[in-house]
Coordinates of C-alpha atoms and ligand atoms in Angstrom, one line a residue:
X1 CA 91.1 48.1 -67.7
X2 CA 93.9 47.2 -70.2
X3 CA 92.0 45.2 -72.9
X4 CA 95.2 43.5 -74.1
X5 CA 95.7 41.8 -70.7
X6 CA 94.9 38.1 -70.5
X7 CA 92.1 36.8 -68.2
X8 CA 92.6 34.1 -65.6
X9 CA 89.1 33.0 -66.2
X10 CA 86.5 34.0 -68.8
X11 CA 84.0 34.9 -66.1
X12 CA 86.3 37.7 -64.9
X13 CA 85.4 40.0 -67.7
X14 CA 84.6 43.5 -66.4
X15 CA 81.6 45.7 -67.4
X16 CA 83.6 48.1 -69.6
X17 CA 84.7 45.1 -71.8
X18 CA 81.1 44.0 -71.9
X19 CA 80.1 47.5 -73.1
X20 CA 82.7 47.5 -75.8
X21 CA 81.5 44.1 -77.0
X22 CA 77.9 45.2 -77.0
X23 CA 78.8 48.3 -79.0
X24 CA 80.8 46.4 -81.6
X25 CA 77.8 44.0 -81.9
X26 CA 75.5 46.9 -82.7
X27 CA 78.0 48.2 -85.3
X28 CA 78.3 44.9 -87.0
X29 CA 74.6 44.3 -87.3
X30 CA 74.1 47.7 -88.9
X31 CA 77.1 47.1 -91.2
X32 CA 75.1 44.1 -92.5
X33 CA 78.3 42.4 -93.8
X34 CA 76.6 39.0 -93.9
X35 CA 74.1 40.0 -96.5
X36 CA 74.8 38.6 -100.0
X37 CA 73.1 41.7 -101.5
X38 CA 74.4 44.5 -103.5
X39 CA 74.3 48.1 -102.3
X40 CA 71.1 48.6 -104.2
X41 CA 69.6 45.6 -102.5
X42 CA 69.6 43.3 -105.5
X43 CA 71.0 39.8 -105.0
X44 CA 74.3 38.9 -106.6
X45 CA 73.9 35.6 -108.6
X46 CA 76.0 32.9 -107.0
X47 CA 77.3 31.8 -110.4
X48 CA 81.0 32.7 -110.6
X49 CA 81.7 31.1 -113.9
X50 CA 81.9 34.4 -115.7
X51 CA 83.6 36.3 -112.9
X52 CA 87.3 36.7 -112.6
X53 CA 90.0 38.1 -110.2
X54 CA 89.9 41.3 -112.2
X55 CA 86.2 41.8 -111.0
X56 CA 87.1 41.8 -107.3
X57 CA 88.5 44.6 -105.2
X58 CA 90.4 46.8 -106.0
X59 CA 88.2 46.9 -109.2
X60 CA 85.8 49.8 -109.3
X61 CA 82.5 48.5 -108.0
X62 CA 84.2 45.3 -107.0
X63 CA 83.0 45.5 -103.4
X64 CA 79.8 43.5 -103.7
X65 CA 81.4 40.8 -105.9
X66 CA 84.2 40.5 -103.4
X67 CA 81.7 40.1 -100.5
X68 CA 79.8 37.5 -102.4
X69 CA 82.9 35.5 -103.3
X70 CA 84.0 35.5 -99.7
X71 CA 80.5 34.3 -98.6
X72 CA 81.0 31.3 -100.9
X73 CA 84.4 30.7 -99.6
X74 CA 83.3 31.0 -96.0
X75 CA 80.6 28.4 -96.8
X76 CA 83.3 26.0 -98.0
X77 CA 85.4 26.6 -94.9
X78 CA 82.5 26.2 -92.6
X79 CA 81.4 23.0 -94.2
X80 CA 85.0 21.7 -93.8
X81 CA 85.1 22.8 -90.1
X82 CA 81.8 21.0 -89.4
X83 CA 82.9 17.9 -91.2
X84 CA 86.2 17.9 -89.3
X85 CA 84.3 17.2 -86.0
X86 CA 82.0 14.6 -87.5
X87 CA 83.0 11.0 -86.6
X88 CA 81.2 9.7 -89.7
X89 CA 83.4 11.7 -92.0
X90 CA 86.8 10.5 -93.0
X91 CA 90.0 11.8 -91.5
X92 CA 91.6 11.7 -94.9
X93 CA 90.8 10.8 -98.5
X94 CA 94.2 9.4 -99.5
X95 CA 95.6 9.6 -103.0
X96 CA 99.1 8.8 -104.1
X97 CA 101.3 11.7 -105.3
X98 CA 101.0 10.7 -108.9
X99 CA 97.2 10.6 -108.7
X100 CA 97.1 14.2 -107.3
X101 CA 99.6 15.3 -109.9
X102 CA 97.6 13.8 -112.7
X103 CA 94.5 15.8 -111.5
X104 CA 91.2 14.5 -110.0
X105 CA 87.7 15.3 -111.2
X106 CA 88.3 18.9 -112.3
X107 CA 91.0 19.6 -109.7
X108 CA 94.3 20.3 -111.4
X109 CA 97.5 21.5 -109.7
X110 CA 99.0 22.8 -112.9
X111 CA 99.4 26.6 -113.2
X112 CA 97.6 28.2 -116.2
X113 CA 98.7 31.1 -118.5
X114 CA 95.2 32.5 -118.7
X115 CA 93.2 33.4 -115.7
X116 CA 90.6 30.9 -114.5
X117 CA 87.2 32.0 -113.3
X118 CA 86.2 32.2 -109.7
X119 CA 83.9 29.2 -109.9
X120 CA 87.0 27.1 -110.7
X121 CA 88.9 28.8 -107.9
X122 CA 86.1 27.9 -105.4
X123 CA 86.2 24.3 -106.7
X124 CA 90.0 24.4 -106.2
X125 CA 89.6 25.7 -102.6
X126 CA 87.0 23.0 -101.8
X127 CA 89.2 20.2 -103.3
X128 CA 92.4 21.4 -101.6
X129 CA 90.6 20.7 -98.3
X130 CA 88.9 17.5 -99.6
X131 CA 92.2 15.8 -100.5
X132 CA 94.1 17.1 -97.4
X133 CA 94.0 15.6 -93.9
X134 CA 91.5 16.7 -91.3
X135 CA 94.0 17.3 -88.5
X136 CA 91.1 18.6 -86.3
X137 CA 89.2 15.3 -86.6
X138 CA 88.8 13.6 -83.2
X139 CA 90.4 10.5 -84.6
X140 CA 93.6 12.1 -85.9
X141 CA 96.3 10.9 -83.5
X142 CA 99.3 11.3 -85.9
X143 CA 101.0 14.4 -84.8
X144 CA 101.8 16.4 -81.6
X145 CA 99.8 19.3 -83.1
X146 CA 96.2 18.5 -83.8
X147 CA 92.7 19.9 -83.3
X148 CA 90.7 22.7 -84.8
X149 CA 90.2 25.5 -82.3
X150 CA 87.4 27.7 -83.7
X151 CA 88.6 30.8 -81.9
X152 CA 92.1 30.1 -83.0
X153 CA 91.0 29.7 -86.5
X154 CA 89.1 33.0 -86.3
X155 CA 92.3 34.6 -85.1
X156 CA 94.3 33.1 -88.0
X157 CA 91.7 34.5 -90.5
X158 CA 92.0 37.9 -88.9
X159 CA 95.8 37.7 -89.0
X160 CA 95.8 36.9 -92.7
X161 CA 93.3 39.7 -93.3
X162 CA 95.6 42.2 -91.5
X163 CA 98.5 40.9 -93.5
X164 CA 101.2 42.8 -91.7
X165 CA 104.7 42.2 -90.5
X166 CA 106.0 41.8 -86.9
X167 CA 109.2 43.8 -87.4
X168 CA 108.1 47.3 -86.3
X169 CA 105.5 48.9 -84.1
X170 CA 104.6 51.3 -86.9
X171 CA 103.1 48.5 -89.0
X172 CA 102.0 46.2 -86.2
X173 CA 101.1 48.3 -83.1
X174 CA 98.5 46.0 -81.6
X175 CA 100.2 42.7 -82.4
X176 CA 103.6 43.9 -81.0
X177 CA 102.0 44.8 -77.7
X178 CA 100.1 41.5 -77.7
X179 CA 103.3 39.6 -78.2
X180 CA 104.9 41.5 -75.3
X181 CA 102.0 40.6 -73.0
X182 CA 101.7 37.0 -74.1
X183 CA 105.5 36.4 -73.7
X184 CA 105.4 38.0 -70.3
X185 CA 102.5 35.7 -69.3
X186 CA 104.4 32.6 -70.5
X187 CA 107.5 33.7 -68.6
X188 CA 105.5 34.2 -65.4
X189 CA 104.0 30.7 -65.8
X190 CA 107.5 29.3 -66.3
X191 CA 108.4 30.9 -63.0
X192 CA 110.7 33.7 -63.9
X193 CA 110.7 36.9 -61.9
X194 CA 109.3 40.3 -63.0
X195 CA 112.8 41.5 -63.8
X196 CA 113.7 38.5 -65.9
X197 CA 112.6 37.4 -69.3
X198 CA 112.5 38.2 -73.0
X199 CA 111.4 36.2 -76.0
X200 CA 110.0 36.1 -79.5
X201 CA 107.5 33.9 -81.4
X202 CA 109.4 31.8 -84.0
X203 CA 108.4 29.7 -87.0
X204 CA 108.3 26.4 -85.1
X205 CA 110.1 24.6 -82.3
X206 CA 113.2 23.9 -84.3
X207 CA 113.8 27.6 -84.8
X208 CA 113.2 28.2 -81.2
X209 CA 115.8 25.6 -80.3
X210 CA 118.1 27.1 -82.8
X211 CA 117.8 30.5 -81.1
X212 CA 118.7 28.9 -77.8
X213 CA 122.0 27.6 -79.1
X214 CA 122.7 30.9 -80.9
X215 CA 122.1 32.9 -77.7
X216 CA 124.1 30.6 -75.5
X217 CA 127.1 30.8 -77.8
X218 CA 126.8 34.6 -78.0
X219 CA 126.4 34.9 -74.2
X220 CA 129.8 33.1 -73.7
X221 CA 131.5 34.3 -76.9
X222 CA 130.1 37.6 -78.1
X223 CA 132.9 38.0 -80.5
X224 CA 131.3 35.2 -82.6
X225 CA 128.9 37.8 -84.0
X226 CA 131.7 39.6 -85.9
X227 CA 134.6 37.2 -86.0
X228 CA 132.7 34.0 -86.6
X229 CA 133.6 30.5 -85.5
X230 CA 137.4 30.9 -86.3
X231 CA 137.7 33.1 -83.1
X232 CA 136.2 30.3 -80.9
X233 CA 137.5 27.1 -79.3
X234 CA 135.9 23.8 -80.1
X235 CA 132.5 24.1 -78.5
X236 CA 130.5 21.1 -77.3
X237 CA 126.8 20.9 -76.5
X238 CA 124.8 18.1 -74.8
X239 CA 121.4 16.6 -75.4
X240 CA 119.7 13.3 -74.6
X241 CA 119.3 10.4 -76.9
X242 CA 115.6 10.9 -76.9
X243 CA 115.7 14.7 -77.6
X244 CA 114.5 16.3 -80.8
X245 CA 116.8 16.2 -83.8
X246 CA 116.7 20.0 -84.0
X247 CA 119.5 20.3 -81.4
X248 CA 121.9 18.6 -83.8
X249 CA 120.5 20.5 -86.7
X250 CA 121.1 23.8 -84.8
X251 CA 124.8 22.8 -84.3
X252 CA 125.1 22.1 -88.0
X253 CA 123.4 25.3 -89.1
X254 CA 125.4 27.5 -86.7
X255 CA 128.7 26.1 -87.8
X256 CA 129.4 24.2 -84.6
X257 CA 129.0 20.9 -86.3
X258 CA 126.7 18.0 -85.4
X259 CA 129.6 15.9 -84.3
X260 CA 130.1 18.3 -81.5
X261 CA 126.8 17.4 -80.0
X262 CA 127.3 14.8 -77.3
X263 CA 124.3 12.5 -77.1
X264 CA 123.7 11.6 -73.4
X265 CA 122.3 8.3 -72.5
X266 CA 118.7 7.9 -71.2
X267 CA 117.1 5.4 -68.9
X268 CA 114.5 2.9 -70.2
X269 CA 111.8 5.5 -69.8
X270 CA 113.6 8.0 -72.2
X271 CA 114.9 10.4 -69.5
X272 CA 118.4 11.8 -69.6
X273 CA 120.6 10.2 -66.9
X274 CA 122.2 13.1 -65.0
X275 CA 125.3 11.1 -64.0
X276 CA 125.9 10.4 -67.7
X277 CA 125.6 14.1 -68.5
X278 CA 128.2 14.9 -65.8
X279 CA 130.7 12.3 -67.0
X280 CA 130.2 13.5 -70.7
X281 CA 131.0 17.1 -69.6
X282 CA 134.1 16.0 -67.8
X283 CA 135.3 13.9 -70.7
X284 CA 134.8 16.8 -73.2
X285 CA 136.8 19.1 -70.9
X286 CA 139.6 16.5 -70.6
X287 CA 139.7 16.4 -74.3
X288 CA 140.4 20.1 -74.4
X289 CA 136.9 21.0 -75.7
X290 CA 134.7 23.7 -74.3
X291 CA 131.2 22.6 -73.1
X292 CA 128.8 25.5 -73.1
X293 CA 125.2 24.3 -73.5
X294 CA 122.9 21.6 -72.3
X295 CA 119.5 20.9 -73.8
X296 CA 117.0 19.1 -71.4
X297 CA 113.7 18.0 -72.8
X298 CA 110.3 18.4 -71.1
X299 CA 108.2 16.0 -73.1
X300 CA 110.2 14.0 -75.6
X301 CA 108.7 13.6 -79.1
X302 CA 108.2 9.8 -79.0
X303 CA 107.9 8.7 -75.4
X304 CA 106.7 12.0 -73.9
X305 CA 109.4 11.7 -71.2
X306 CA 110.5 14.6 -68.9
X307 CA 114.2 14.9 -68.2
X308 CA 115.0 15.5 -64.4
X309 CA 115.3 19.3 -64.7
X310 CA 116.6 20.1 -61.2
X311 CA 119.4 17.5 -61.3
X312 CA 120.4 18.7 -64.8
X313 CA 120.2 22.4 -63.6
X314 CA 122.5 21.5 -60.7
X315 CA 125.1 20.1 -63.1
X316 CA 124.8 23.1 -65.4
X317 CA 125.3 25.4 -62.5
X318 CA 128.4 23.6 -61.2
X319 CA 130.0 23.6 -64.7
X320 CA 128.7 27.1 -65.6
X321 CA 126.8 25.9 -68.7
X322 CA 123.7 27.4 -70.3
X323 CA 120.6 25.3 -69.6
X324 CA 117.9 25.2 -72.3
X325 CA 114.7 23.4 -71.7
X326 CA 113.0 22.2 -74.9
X327 CA 109.4 22.2 -73.6
X328 CA 107.9 22.5 -77.1
X329 CA 105.7 19.5 -76.4
X330 CA 105.6 19.5 -72.6
X331 CA 105.2 23.3 -72.0
X332 CA 101.4 23.0 -72.2
X333 CA 101.5 21.0 -69.0
X334 CA 102.6 24.1 -67.2
X335 CA 99.0 25.2 -67.5
X336 CA 97.8 22.4 -65.4
X337 CA 98.1 22.4 -61.6
X338 CA 97.9 18.6 -61.6
X339 CA 100.7 18.1 -64.2
X340 CA 103.1 21.0 -64.0
X341 CA 105.1 19.2 -61.3
X342 CA 106.6 17.2 -64.1
X343 CA 108.5 20.4 -65.2
X344 CA 109.8 21.2 -61.8
X345 CA 113.1 23.1 -62.2
X346 CA 112.1 24.7 -65.5
X347 CA 112.4 28.1 -63.8
X348 CA 116.2 27.5 -63.6
X349 CA 116.5 27.3 -67.4
X350 CA 118.3 30.1 -69.2
X351 CA 116.0 29.6 -72.2
X352 CA 112.8 27.6 -72.9
X353 CA 111.1 26.5 -76.1
X354 CA 107.3 26.3 -75.7
X355 CA 105.0 25.5 -78.6
X356 CA 101.4 26.5 -78.0
X357 CA 100.5 25.0 -81.4
X358 CA 101.0 21.6 -79.8
X359 CA 99.4 20.9 -76.4
X360 CA 97.5 24.2 -76.2
X361 CA 95.8 23.6 -79.6
X362 CA 96.7 26.9 -81.2
X363 CA 96.6 26.7 -85.0
X364 CA 100.1 26.2 -86.6
X365 CA 102.4 28.0 -86.2
X366 CA 102.8 29.2 -82.7
X367 CA 106.2 28.6 -81.0
X368 CA 107.9 30.8 -78.4
X369 CA 111.6 31.0 -77.4
X370 CA 111.7 32.5 -73.9
X371 CA 115.0 33.9 -72.8
X372 CA 115.8 34.6 -69.1
X373 CA 118.5 37.3 -69.7
X374 CA 116.9 40.6 -71.0
X375 CA 118.6 42.3 -73.8
X376 CA 120.5 39.3 -75.1
X377 CA 118.3 38.7 -78.1
X378 CA 118.8 42.2 -79.2
X379 CA 122.6 42.3 -78.6
X380 CA 123.0 39.0 -80.4
X381 CA 120.9 39.7 -83.5
X382 CA 120.7 43.4 -83.9
X383 CA 121.9 44.8 -87.3
X384 CA 120.3 48.3 -87.1
X385 CA 119.1 48.5 -90.7
X386 CA 118.4 52.2 -91.1
X387 CA 115.7 51.9 -93.6
X388 CA 113.5 50.0 -91.1
X389 CA 114.7 50.6 -87.6
X390 CA 115.2 54.4 -87.6
X391 CA 116.1 55.7 -84.2
X392 CA 114.5 59.1 -84.7
X393 CA 110.9 57.8 -84.9
X394 CA 108.2 59.7 -82.9
X395 CA 107.4 56.7 -80.7
X396 CA 109.3 54.5 -78.2
X397 CA 111.4 52.5 -80.7
X398 CA 112.1 49.7 -78.2
X399 CA 108.8 48.4 -79.5
X400 CA 110.5 47.8 -82.9
X401 CA 111.2 44.3 -81.9
X402 CA 112.2 43.0 -85.3
X403 CA 115.9 43.5 -84.8
X404 CA 115.9 41.0 -81.9
X405 CA 115.2 38.2 -84.4
X406 CA 117.2 36.5 -87.1
X407 CA 114.4 37.1 -89.6
X408 CA 113.4 40.4 -91.2
X409 CA 109.8 39.7 -92.3
X410 CA 108.0 37.8 -89.5
X411 CA 104.5 36.4 -89.5
X412 CA 102.0 37.4 -86.8
X413 CA 101.8 34.2 -84.8
X414 CA 100.5 35.9 -81.6
X415 CA 97.0 37.0 -82.3
X416 CA 95.3 33.6 -82.5
X417 CA 96.8 32.5 -79.2
X418 CA 95.9 35.8 -77.6
X419 CA 92.3 35.5 -78.7
X420 CA 92.1 31.9 -77.5
X421 CA 93.4 32.9 -74.1
X422 CA 90.7 35.6 -74.0
X423 CA 88.1 33.0 -74.9
X424 CA 89.2 30.2 -72.5
X425 CA 91.1 31.9 -69.8
X426 CA 94.1 30.1 -68.3
X427 CA 91.6 27.7 -66.7
X428 CA 90.3 26.7 -70.1
X429 CA 93.7 25.6 -71.2
X430 CA 94.1 23.7 -68.0
X431 CA 91.0 21.6 -68.5
X432 CA 92.0 21.0 -72.1
X433 CA 95.4 19.7 -71.1
X434 CA 93.9 17.6 -68.3
X435 CA 91.5 16.0 -70.7
X436 CA 94.2 15.0 -73.2
X437 CA 96.1 13.3 -70.4
X438 CA 93.0 11.5 -69.2
X439 CA 92.6 10.1 -72.7
X440 CA 96.2 8.9 -72.5
X441 CA 95.5 7.2 -69.2
X442 CA 92.3 5.6 -70.6
X443 CA 94.3 4.2 -73.6
X444 CA 97.1 3.0 -71.3
X445 CA 94.6 1.2 -69.0
X446 CA 92.9 -0.5 -71.9
X447 CA 96.2 -1.6 -73.4
X448 CA 97.2 -3.2 -70.2
X449 CA 94.1 -5.5 -70.3
X450 CA 94.4 -6.6 -73.9
X451 CA 96.4 -9.7 -75.0
X452 CA 96.6 -8.5 -78.6
X453 CA 98.6 -5.4 -77.7
X454 CA 101.9 -4.9 -75.9
X455 CA 103.1 -1.7 -74.2
X456 CA 106.6 -0.3 -75.1
X457 CA 107.1 0.7 -71.5
X458 CA 105.0 -0.5 -68.6
X459 CA 105.0 2.7 -66.5
X460 CA 102.1 5.2 -66.6
X461 CA 102.4 7.8 -69.3
X462 CA 103.8 11.1 -68.1
X463 CA 102.6 13.1 -71.1
X464 CA 99.8 12.1 -73.5
X465 CA 102.1 9.8 -75.5
X466 CA 101.3 6.1 -75.3
X467 CA 103.6 3.7 -77.2
X468 CA 102.5 0.2 -78.1
X469 CA 102.7 -2.7 -80.5
X470 CA 99.8 -4.6 -82.0
X471 CA 100.6 -8.3 -81.9
X472 CA 98.9 -10.2 -84.7
X473 CA 97.7 -13.8 -83.9
X474 CA 100.7 -15.3 -85.8
X475 CA 103.2 -13.7 -83.4
X476 CA 101.3 -14.1 -80.1
X477 CA 102.9 -17.4 -79.2
X478 CA 106.4 -16.7 -80.7
X479 CA 109.2 -16.4 -78.2
X480 CA 111.1 -13.1 -78.1
X481 CA 114.1 -12.9 -80.4
X482 CA 115.4 -11.5 -83.7
X483 CA 112.8 -13.4 -85.9
X484 CA 109.9 -12.1 -83.9
X485 CA 111.3 -8.6 -83.9
X486 CA 111.8 -8.7 -87.7
X487 CA 108.2 -9.7 -88.2
X488 CA 106.9 -7.3 -85.6
X489 CA 108.8 -4.4 -87.3
X490 CA 106.5 -5.0 -90.4
X491 CA 103.3 -4.8 -88.5
X492 CA 102.8 -1.1 -87.7
X493 CA 103.6 0.1 -91.3
X494 CA 101.2 -2.4 -92.8
X495 CA 98.4 -1.5 -90.5
X496 CA 99.0 2.2 -91.0
X497 CA 99.0 1.8 -94.8
X498 CA 95.6 0.1 -94.6
X499 CA 94.3 2.7 -92.1
X500 CA 95.3 5.6 -94.5
X501 CA 93.6 3.9 -97.4
X502 CA 90.4 3.5 -95.4
X503 CA 90.8 7.0 -94.0
X504 CA 88.8 6.6 -90.7
X505 CA 91.7 7.3 -88.3
X506 CA 95.4 8.2 -88.4
X507 CA 98.2 7.3 -86.0
X508 CA 102.0 7.4 -86.3
X509 CA 104.7 4.8 -85.8
X510 CA 108.5 4.6 -85.7
X511 CA 111.4 2.5 -84.4
X512 CA 113.4 3.9 -81.6
X513 CA 116.8 2.6 -80.3
X514 CA 116.5 -1.2 -80.1
X515 CA 112.7 -1.1 -80.3
X516 CA 111.2 -2.2 -83.7
X517 CA 108.4 -0.2 -85.2
X518 CA 105.7 0.7 -82.7
X519 CA 102.7 2.9 -82.6
X520 CA 102.8 6.3 -80.9
X521 CA 99.4 7.6 -80.0
X522 CA 99.4 11.3 -78.8
X523 CA 96.5 13.4 -77.6
X524 CA 96.4 17.1 -78.1
X525 CA 92.9 17.5 -79.6
X526 CA 90.2 18.4 -77.0
X527 CA 87.6 17.0 -79.4
X528 CA 88.8 13.5 -78.8
X529 CA 86.7 11.4 -76.4
X530 CA 87.3 8.0 -74.8
X531 CA 85.0 6.5 -77.4
X532 CA 87.6 7.6 -80.1
X533 CA 90.4 5.9 -78.1
X534 CA 88.3 2.7 -78.0
X535 CA 87.6 3.0 -81.7
X536 CA 91.3 3.4 -82.5
X537 CA 92.2 0.1 -80.7
X538 CA 89.4 -1.8 -82.5
X539 CA 90.4 -0.3 -85.8
X540 CA 94.1 -1.4 -85.3
X541 CA 93.0 -4.9 -84.2
X542 CA 90.6 -5.4 -87.1
X543 CA 93.1 -4.1 -89.7
X544 CA 95.9 -6.1 -88.2
X545 CA 94.2 -9.4 -87.5
X546 CA 94.8 -10.8 -91.0
X547 CA 97.9 -9.0 -92.2
X548 CA 100.4 -11.0 -94.1
X549 CA 103.9 -10.9 -92.7
X550 CA 106.8 -12.4 -94.6
X551 CA 108.3 -15.4 -92.8
X552 CA 112.0 -16.2 -93.0
X553 CA 111.5 -18.6 -95.9
X554 CA 109.8 -15.8 -98.0
X555 CA 112.9 -13.6 -97.8
Ligands
ABU1 N1 108.5 18.9 -83.9 C1 108.0 17.6 -83.5 C2 106.7 17.3 -84.1 C3 106.6 15.9 -84.4 C4 105.3 15.3 -84.4 O1 104.3 15.9 -84.5 O2 105.2 14.1 -84.3

């Protein structure tokens, strides 16, 4: 059995794997790494006030002190992990920037000239977590990436301990192979054939989207690599009004220019209108420009909408354009038999962004750019630095994948996801995704019943995004119009400010198009239960009931 392969289900583990686990268990118990004792069996005092960095490894006889320091640190981390799941604990302990800068009860951000003792460092570690935000808390609804996956966290710890670089096989043999296997698995789930597919893990979805534009441009105009933009005609790319801002940013970064991104209209539900795309392409051609790339979104950031991928793919095919699918948020739904239908047509994409740090709950950061055409990443980005990518190494240097990327040093993002996949199997991710979408359905059903809330769109959520307004008593009988909109625009920020001061939940808001500020609730944390959804609505209603909104005469 190949132990790097990912299981479909955790019950599939074969006996040899079990033996290896049993052996490693035996090894670890005899290693006795958990004991806070020195090698001569005397206990190390847990007072670190006279102990400094210089006393830790690599100091001679620094081993026991190092173990003891880590034990203390692990206690702090474990206490934080446990608190993160406790509903009685706060999601955040908010302080304004000036308060944190000034220092709080022995916690100072200023950097000293003289070393501080390890006791102080442990206090600093504890307080860094204390004044941060518990993004793993079941009542943290603020971001697309949330949750605290214990196995993922273990993977992240291991990754930091290994502290290596993803550029060559010689320094990352295991991680490089894991990346190959994981990317292959994701490509298979997207629906590409055995012969197709390449990819790389990137520092976030914006970077993955940037790769897609870079590769599309290189595919059509390989001379850009050496000659630059002056050798090219005026290029145009297309993306929907609800797509992520990273598409425009990519055009700006790559020297194409954000004004050469055509923003295609969406319907009321936030989905790109294919006929609008087609007419925009024709207009661009009529103006003498060269369309080359279309970004379709599978799971928009605010509405969670899925663009009609097959209709868009048909248009791209007929005009010979590169189709990228930004499934940073929606990619997780591919893991669910019930929900993957929403991404029908994704297999026709030339590239796909998929962020497992969102819907699959992998710790940040974990984003993949998947590319259908093999070899393109390498051809586009390779620089052949001889000090790193020597061609006369004694192993298969096609595993020195670093030159496929636009980075040199690259963080190991793959291990935590690989370990999570081992722990849950594909089926575990499927249940996780289904549960998040069930929470969204529960919220949507509740909102429909309540007179104090109003949905931004009336149709069922496609993803786990649910968008709504809270309507305070003073606005409930007001007729629609600019004055009501002006007042309603103030409601969500005021409620959020109070919510952050109290710290018991966290949810985001934004305006969008002609819609004034509304709440966007998103579910990606498997720890969240329907009781947390109910809590959120009660919290918003109670914070919003008496808020003071300026009337026209106050202005
Ligand atoms: N890259 C999109 C993340 C935005 C959010 O978490 O709301």
